[in-house]
Coordinates of C-alpha atoms in Angstrom, one line a residue:
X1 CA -66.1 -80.3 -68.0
X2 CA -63.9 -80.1 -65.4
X3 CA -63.6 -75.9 -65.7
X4 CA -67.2 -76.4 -65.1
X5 CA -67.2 -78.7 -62.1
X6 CA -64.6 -76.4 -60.6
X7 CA -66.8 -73.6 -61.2
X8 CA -69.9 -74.9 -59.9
X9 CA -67.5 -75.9 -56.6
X10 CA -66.7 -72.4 -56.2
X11 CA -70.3 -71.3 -56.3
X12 CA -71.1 -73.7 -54.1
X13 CA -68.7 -72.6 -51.4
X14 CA -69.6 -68.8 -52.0
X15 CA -73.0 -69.6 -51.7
X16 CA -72.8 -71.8 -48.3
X17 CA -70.4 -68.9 -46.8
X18 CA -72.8 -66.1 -47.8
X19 CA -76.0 -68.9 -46.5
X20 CA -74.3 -68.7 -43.0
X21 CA -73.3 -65.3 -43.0
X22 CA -77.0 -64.4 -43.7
X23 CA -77.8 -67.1 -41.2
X24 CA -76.4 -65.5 -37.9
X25 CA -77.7 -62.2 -38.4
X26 CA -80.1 -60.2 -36.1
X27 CA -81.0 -57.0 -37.4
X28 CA -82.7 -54.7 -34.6
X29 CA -84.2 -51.8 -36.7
X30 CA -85.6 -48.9 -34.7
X31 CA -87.5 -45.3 -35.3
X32 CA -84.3 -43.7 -34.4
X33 CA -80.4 -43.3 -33.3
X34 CA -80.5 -40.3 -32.2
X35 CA -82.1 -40.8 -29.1
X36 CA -81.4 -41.9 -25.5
X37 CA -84.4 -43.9 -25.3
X38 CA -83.6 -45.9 -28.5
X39 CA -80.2 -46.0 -27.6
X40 CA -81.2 -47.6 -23.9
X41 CA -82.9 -50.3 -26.2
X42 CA -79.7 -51.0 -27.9
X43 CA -77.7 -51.5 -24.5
X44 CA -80.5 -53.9 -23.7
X45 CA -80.5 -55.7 -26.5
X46 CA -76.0 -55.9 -26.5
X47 CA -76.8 -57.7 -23.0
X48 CA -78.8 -60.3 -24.1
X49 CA -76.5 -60.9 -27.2
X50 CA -74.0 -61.8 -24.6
X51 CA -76.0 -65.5 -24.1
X52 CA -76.5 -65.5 -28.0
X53 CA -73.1 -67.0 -29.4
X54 CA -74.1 -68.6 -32.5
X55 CA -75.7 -64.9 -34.1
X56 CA -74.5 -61.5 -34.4
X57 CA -76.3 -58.5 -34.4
X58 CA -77.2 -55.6 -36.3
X59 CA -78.9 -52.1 -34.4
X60 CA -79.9 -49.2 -37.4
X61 CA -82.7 -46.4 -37.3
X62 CA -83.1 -43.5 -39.5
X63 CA -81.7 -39.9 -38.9
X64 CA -85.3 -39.1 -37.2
X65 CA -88.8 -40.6 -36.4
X66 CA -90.5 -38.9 -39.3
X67 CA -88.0 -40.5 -41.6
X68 CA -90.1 -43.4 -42.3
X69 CA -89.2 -44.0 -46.4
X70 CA -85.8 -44.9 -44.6
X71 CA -86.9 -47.2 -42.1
X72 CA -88.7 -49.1 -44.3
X73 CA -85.7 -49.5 -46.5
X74 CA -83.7 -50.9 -43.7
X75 CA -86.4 -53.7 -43.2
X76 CA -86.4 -54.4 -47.5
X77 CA -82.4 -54.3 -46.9
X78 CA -82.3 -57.0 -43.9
X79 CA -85.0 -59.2 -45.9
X80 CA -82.8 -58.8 -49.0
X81 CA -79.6 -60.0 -46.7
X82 CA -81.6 -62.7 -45.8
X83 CA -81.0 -61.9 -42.0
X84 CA -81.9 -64.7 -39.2
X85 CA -84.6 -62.7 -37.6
X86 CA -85.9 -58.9 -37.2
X87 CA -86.6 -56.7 -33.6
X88 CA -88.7 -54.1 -35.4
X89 CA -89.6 -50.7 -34.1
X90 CA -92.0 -49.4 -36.6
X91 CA -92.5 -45.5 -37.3
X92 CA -95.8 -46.1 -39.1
X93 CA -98.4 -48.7 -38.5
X94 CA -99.4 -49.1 -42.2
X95 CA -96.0 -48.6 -44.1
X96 CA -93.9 -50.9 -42.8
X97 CA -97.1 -53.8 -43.0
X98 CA -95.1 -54.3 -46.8
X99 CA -91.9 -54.9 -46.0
X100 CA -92.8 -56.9 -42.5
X101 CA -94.9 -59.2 -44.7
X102 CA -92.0 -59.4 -47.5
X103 CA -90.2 -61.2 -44.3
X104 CA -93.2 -63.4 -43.2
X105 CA -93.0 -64.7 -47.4
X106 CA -89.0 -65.1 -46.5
X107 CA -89.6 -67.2 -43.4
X108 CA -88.0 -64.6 -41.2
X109 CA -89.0 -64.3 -37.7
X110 CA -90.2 -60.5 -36.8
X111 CA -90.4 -59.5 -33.4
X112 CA -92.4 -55.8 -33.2
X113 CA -91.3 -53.4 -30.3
X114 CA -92.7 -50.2 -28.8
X115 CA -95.6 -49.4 -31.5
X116 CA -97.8 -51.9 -33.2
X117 CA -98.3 -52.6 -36.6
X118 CA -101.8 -51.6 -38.9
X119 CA -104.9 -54.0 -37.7
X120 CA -104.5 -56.9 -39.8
X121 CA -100.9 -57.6 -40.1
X122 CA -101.0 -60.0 -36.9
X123 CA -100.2 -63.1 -38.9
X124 CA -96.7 -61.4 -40.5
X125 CA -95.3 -61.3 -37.2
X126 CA -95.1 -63.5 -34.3
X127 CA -94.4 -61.1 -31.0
X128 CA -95.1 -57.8 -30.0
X129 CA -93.8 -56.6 -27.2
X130 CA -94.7 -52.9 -25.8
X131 CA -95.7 -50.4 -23.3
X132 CA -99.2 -50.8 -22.8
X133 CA -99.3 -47.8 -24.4
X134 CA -103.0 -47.0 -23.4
X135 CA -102.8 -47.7 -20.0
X136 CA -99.7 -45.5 -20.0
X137 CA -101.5 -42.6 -21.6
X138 CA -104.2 -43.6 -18.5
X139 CA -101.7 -42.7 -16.1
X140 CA -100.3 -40.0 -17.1
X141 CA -103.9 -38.7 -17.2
X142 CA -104.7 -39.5 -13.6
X143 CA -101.2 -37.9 -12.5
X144 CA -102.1 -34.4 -13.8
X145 CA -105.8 -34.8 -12.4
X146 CA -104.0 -35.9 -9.0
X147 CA -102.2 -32.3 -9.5
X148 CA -104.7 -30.0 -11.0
X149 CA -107.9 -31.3 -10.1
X150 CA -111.0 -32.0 -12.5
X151 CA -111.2 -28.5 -14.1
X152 CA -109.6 -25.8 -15.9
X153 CA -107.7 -25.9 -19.5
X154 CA -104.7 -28.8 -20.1
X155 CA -102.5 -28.8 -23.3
X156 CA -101.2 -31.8 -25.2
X157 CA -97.6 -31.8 -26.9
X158 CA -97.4 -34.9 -29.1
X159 CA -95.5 -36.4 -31.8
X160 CA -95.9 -38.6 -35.1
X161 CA -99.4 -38.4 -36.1
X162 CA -100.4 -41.9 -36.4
X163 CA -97.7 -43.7 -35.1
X164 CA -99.1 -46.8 -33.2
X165 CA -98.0 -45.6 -29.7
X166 CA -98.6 -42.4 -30.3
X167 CA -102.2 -43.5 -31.1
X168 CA -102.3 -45.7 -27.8
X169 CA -100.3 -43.0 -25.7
X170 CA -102.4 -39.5 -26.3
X171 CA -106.0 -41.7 -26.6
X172 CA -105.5 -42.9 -23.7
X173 CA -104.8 -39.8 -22.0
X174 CA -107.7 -38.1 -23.8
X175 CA -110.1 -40.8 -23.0
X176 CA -109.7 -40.5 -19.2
X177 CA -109.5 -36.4 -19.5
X178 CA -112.6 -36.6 -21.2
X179 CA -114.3 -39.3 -19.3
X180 CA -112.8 -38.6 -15.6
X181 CA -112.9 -34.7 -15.9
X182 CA -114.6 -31.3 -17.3
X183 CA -110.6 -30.4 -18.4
X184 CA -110.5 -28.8 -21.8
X185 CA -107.8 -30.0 -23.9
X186 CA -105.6 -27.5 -26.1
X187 CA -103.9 -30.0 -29.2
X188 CA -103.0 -32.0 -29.6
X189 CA -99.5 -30.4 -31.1
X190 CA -97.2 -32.7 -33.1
X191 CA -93.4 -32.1 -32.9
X192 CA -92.3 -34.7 -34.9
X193 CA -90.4 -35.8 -32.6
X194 CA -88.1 -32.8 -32.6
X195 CA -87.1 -31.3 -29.2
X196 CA -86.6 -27.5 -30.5
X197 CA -90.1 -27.6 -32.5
X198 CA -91.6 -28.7 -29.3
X199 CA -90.0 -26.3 -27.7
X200 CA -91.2 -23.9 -29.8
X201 CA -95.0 -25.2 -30.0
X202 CA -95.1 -25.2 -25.8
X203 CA -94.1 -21.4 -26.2
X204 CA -96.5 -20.3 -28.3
X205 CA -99.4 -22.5 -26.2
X206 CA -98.3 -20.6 -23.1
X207 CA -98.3 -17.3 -24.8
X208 CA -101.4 -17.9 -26.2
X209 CA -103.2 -19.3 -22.8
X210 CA -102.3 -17.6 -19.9
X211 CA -104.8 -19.7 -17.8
X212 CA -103.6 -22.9 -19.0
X213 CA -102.9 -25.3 -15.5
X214 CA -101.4 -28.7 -16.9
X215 CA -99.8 -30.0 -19.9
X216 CA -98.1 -33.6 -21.0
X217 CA -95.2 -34.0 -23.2
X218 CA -96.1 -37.2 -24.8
X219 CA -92.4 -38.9 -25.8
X220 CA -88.6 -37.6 -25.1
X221 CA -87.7 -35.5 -27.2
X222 CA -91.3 -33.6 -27.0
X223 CA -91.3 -33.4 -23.1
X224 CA -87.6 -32.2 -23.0
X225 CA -88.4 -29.1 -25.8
X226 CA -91.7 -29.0 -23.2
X227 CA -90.0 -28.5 -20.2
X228 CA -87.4 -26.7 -21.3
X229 CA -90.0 -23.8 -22.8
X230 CA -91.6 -23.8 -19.3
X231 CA -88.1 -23.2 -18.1
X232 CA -87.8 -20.2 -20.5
X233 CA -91.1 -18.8 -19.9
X234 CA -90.5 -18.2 -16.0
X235 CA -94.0 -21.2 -16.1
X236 CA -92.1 -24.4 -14.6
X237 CA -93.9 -25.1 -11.5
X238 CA -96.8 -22.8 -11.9
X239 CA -98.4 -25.3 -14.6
X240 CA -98.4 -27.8 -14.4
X241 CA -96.7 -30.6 -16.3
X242 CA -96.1 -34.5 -16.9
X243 CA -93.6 -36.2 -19.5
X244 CA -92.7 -39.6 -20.5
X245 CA -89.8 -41.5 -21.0
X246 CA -86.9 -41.4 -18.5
X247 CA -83.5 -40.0 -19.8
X248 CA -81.0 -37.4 -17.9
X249 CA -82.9 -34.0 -19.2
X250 CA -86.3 -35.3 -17.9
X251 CA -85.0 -36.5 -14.7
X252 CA -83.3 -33.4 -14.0
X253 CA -86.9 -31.4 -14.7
X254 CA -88.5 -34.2 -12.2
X255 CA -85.9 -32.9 -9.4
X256 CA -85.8 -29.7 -10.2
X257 CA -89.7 -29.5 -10.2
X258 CA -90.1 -28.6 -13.6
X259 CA -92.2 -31.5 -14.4
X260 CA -94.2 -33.4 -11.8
X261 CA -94.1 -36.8 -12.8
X262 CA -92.8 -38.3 -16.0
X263 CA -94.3 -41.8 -17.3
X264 CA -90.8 -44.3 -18.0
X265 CA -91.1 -46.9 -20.5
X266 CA -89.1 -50.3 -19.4
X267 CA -86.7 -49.2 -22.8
X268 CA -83.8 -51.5 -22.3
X269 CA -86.4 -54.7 -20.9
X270 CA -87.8 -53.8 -24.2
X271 CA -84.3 -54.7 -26.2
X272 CA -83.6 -57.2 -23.9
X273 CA -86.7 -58.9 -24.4
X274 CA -86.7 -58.4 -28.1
X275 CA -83.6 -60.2 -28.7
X276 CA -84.6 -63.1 -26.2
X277 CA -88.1 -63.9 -28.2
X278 CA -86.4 -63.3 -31.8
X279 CA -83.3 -65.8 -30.5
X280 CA -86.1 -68.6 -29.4
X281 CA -88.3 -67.9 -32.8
X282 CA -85.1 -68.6 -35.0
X283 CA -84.8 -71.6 -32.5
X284 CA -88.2 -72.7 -33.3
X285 CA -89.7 -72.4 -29.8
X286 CA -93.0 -70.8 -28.7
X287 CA -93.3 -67.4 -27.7
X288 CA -95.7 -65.2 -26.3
X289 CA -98.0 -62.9 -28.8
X290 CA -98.2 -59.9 -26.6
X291 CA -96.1 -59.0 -23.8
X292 CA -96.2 -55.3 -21.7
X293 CA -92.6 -54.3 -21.3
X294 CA -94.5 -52.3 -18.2
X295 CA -93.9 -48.7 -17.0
X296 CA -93.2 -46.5 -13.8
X297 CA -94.4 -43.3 -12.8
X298 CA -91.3 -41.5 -11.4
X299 CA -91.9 -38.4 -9.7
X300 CA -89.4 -36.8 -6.9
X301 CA -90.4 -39.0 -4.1
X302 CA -89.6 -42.3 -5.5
X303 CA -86.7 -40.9 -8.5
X304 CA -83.8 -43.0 -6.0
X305 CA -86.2 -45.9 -5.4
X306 CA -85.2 -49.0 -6.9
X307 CA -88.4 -48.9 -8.9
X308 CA -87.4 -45.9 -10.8
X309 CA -83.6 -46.7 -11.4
X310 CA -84.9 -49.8 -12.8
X311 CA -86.2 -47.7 -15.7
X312 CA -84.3 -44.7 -15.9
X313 CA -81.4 -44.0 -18.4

């Protein structure tokens, strides 16, 4: 009996340990290390873990954005730890819905950043927080019709098929081409988030039309292979062109005049932010359902404005 007792004693302890292990555990899970945007998340989200004493936190993403089998696994994984609360990134609107709900059944709080989940999965999670994505695309649109004007022929250079921001980002664009202009579109082109296949992709859409007068580079690594082609093809300048996101390679291109304008995502607000609302969810305190992280269009007049360094990274 008393081999017993001891025994269950011992369980008990290893189980309480393990409980508050688990307990103080924020796992930020993103579409990607291997980027400077993701990785302007993380710094943001490290600050805000400086007024978060009682938890600890955990930042993962896969190899690359396409890698979405491995993303999702990381989510299973943190539900399976049993993780205070989850800042979510997610590659795919509709696979990651399973293992989002899976925490929603395990009472963890799930804060969604940058892309939004599949129409439907509202009630699994209880913040999203994002670049108006649309609105984004929007602007990005009106910046090249600033430039060009309202007619000749305009390539788009995206990314992930189907990814939620990608969805928001490049339909927005097209909308207000299509609706604001008599441009003809060429692509959209999907680099899977790889800078040397969109390199490769904006060189074979320059060879292939000489006449073309504007393009857009619709995430980092997309309008870095895009600007850098344009370099290589003696075409920086002469079309045309407008990226988004904000890190060193793109700035450079803004100052250099390669691109005209690129669209900057508040990235670190967004880490920053993420951690806050997951920190008062596992507190119990209301949050906001949707919140724009907000972006900035940085061209070479306002690049050293406080407005732009704000953003950039």
């Amino acid at each position: 009996m008393k081999k017993l007792a001891t025994a269950l004693l011992t369980s008990a302890i290893a189980f309480g340990a393990l409980s508050a292990a688990q307990a103080g555990e924020i796992a930020v899970i993103v579409k990607t290390v291997n980027s400077t945007f993701w990785q302007n998340v993380q710094k943001g989200a490290e600050a805000a873990m400086k007024d978060v004493s009682e938890h600890t936190m955990t930042f993962q993403g896969p190899a690359a954005e396409s890698a979405i089998a491995d993303q999702v696994n990381m989510v299973e994984n943190a539900v399976n730890r049993g993780v205070a609360g989850i800042v979510l990134a997610p590659s795919d609107p509709d696979a990651l819905v399973p293992a989002v709900k899976k925490a929603w059944e395990n009472r963890i709080p799930v804060v969604i950043v940058d892309s939004m989940l599949a129409e439907g999965a509202e009630q699994y999670y209880q913040s999203f927080l994002a670049t108006d994505n649309k609105k984004a695309g929007e602007l990005a649109a009106k910046a090249l019709i600033d430039q060009i004007g309202t007619e000749g022929k305009i390539a788009v250079m995206s990314y992930v098929a189907g990814a939620g921001s990608e969805i928001g980002r490049v339909g927005g664009f097209t909308d207000y081409i299509k609706n604001n202009s008599k441009l003809e579109i060429v692509g959209p082109f999907y680099s899977q988030s790889q800078m040397a296949t969109a390199l490769n992709q904006t060189t074979d859409v320059l060879a292939a039309n000489s006449d073309l007068k504007g393009m857009f580079g619709a995430n980092e690594p997309t309008a870095i292979g895009m600007g850098r082609a344009l370099k290589q093809s003696g075409k920086a300048g002469q079309v045309v062109a407008i990226g988004f996101d904000g890190n060193q390679d793109l700035q450079e291109f803004v100052k250099d005049g390669t691109l005209a304008a690129i669209i900057v995502q508040g990235s670190y607000q967004m880490g920053e932010l993420g951690i806050e609302t997951v920190t008062k969810l596992i507190n119990k305190e209301k949050v906001e359902k949707n919140v724009d992280t907000g972006v900035v269009v940085v061209t070479k007049d306002n690049i050293d404005k406080p407005e732009a360094k704000n953003v950039l990274y």
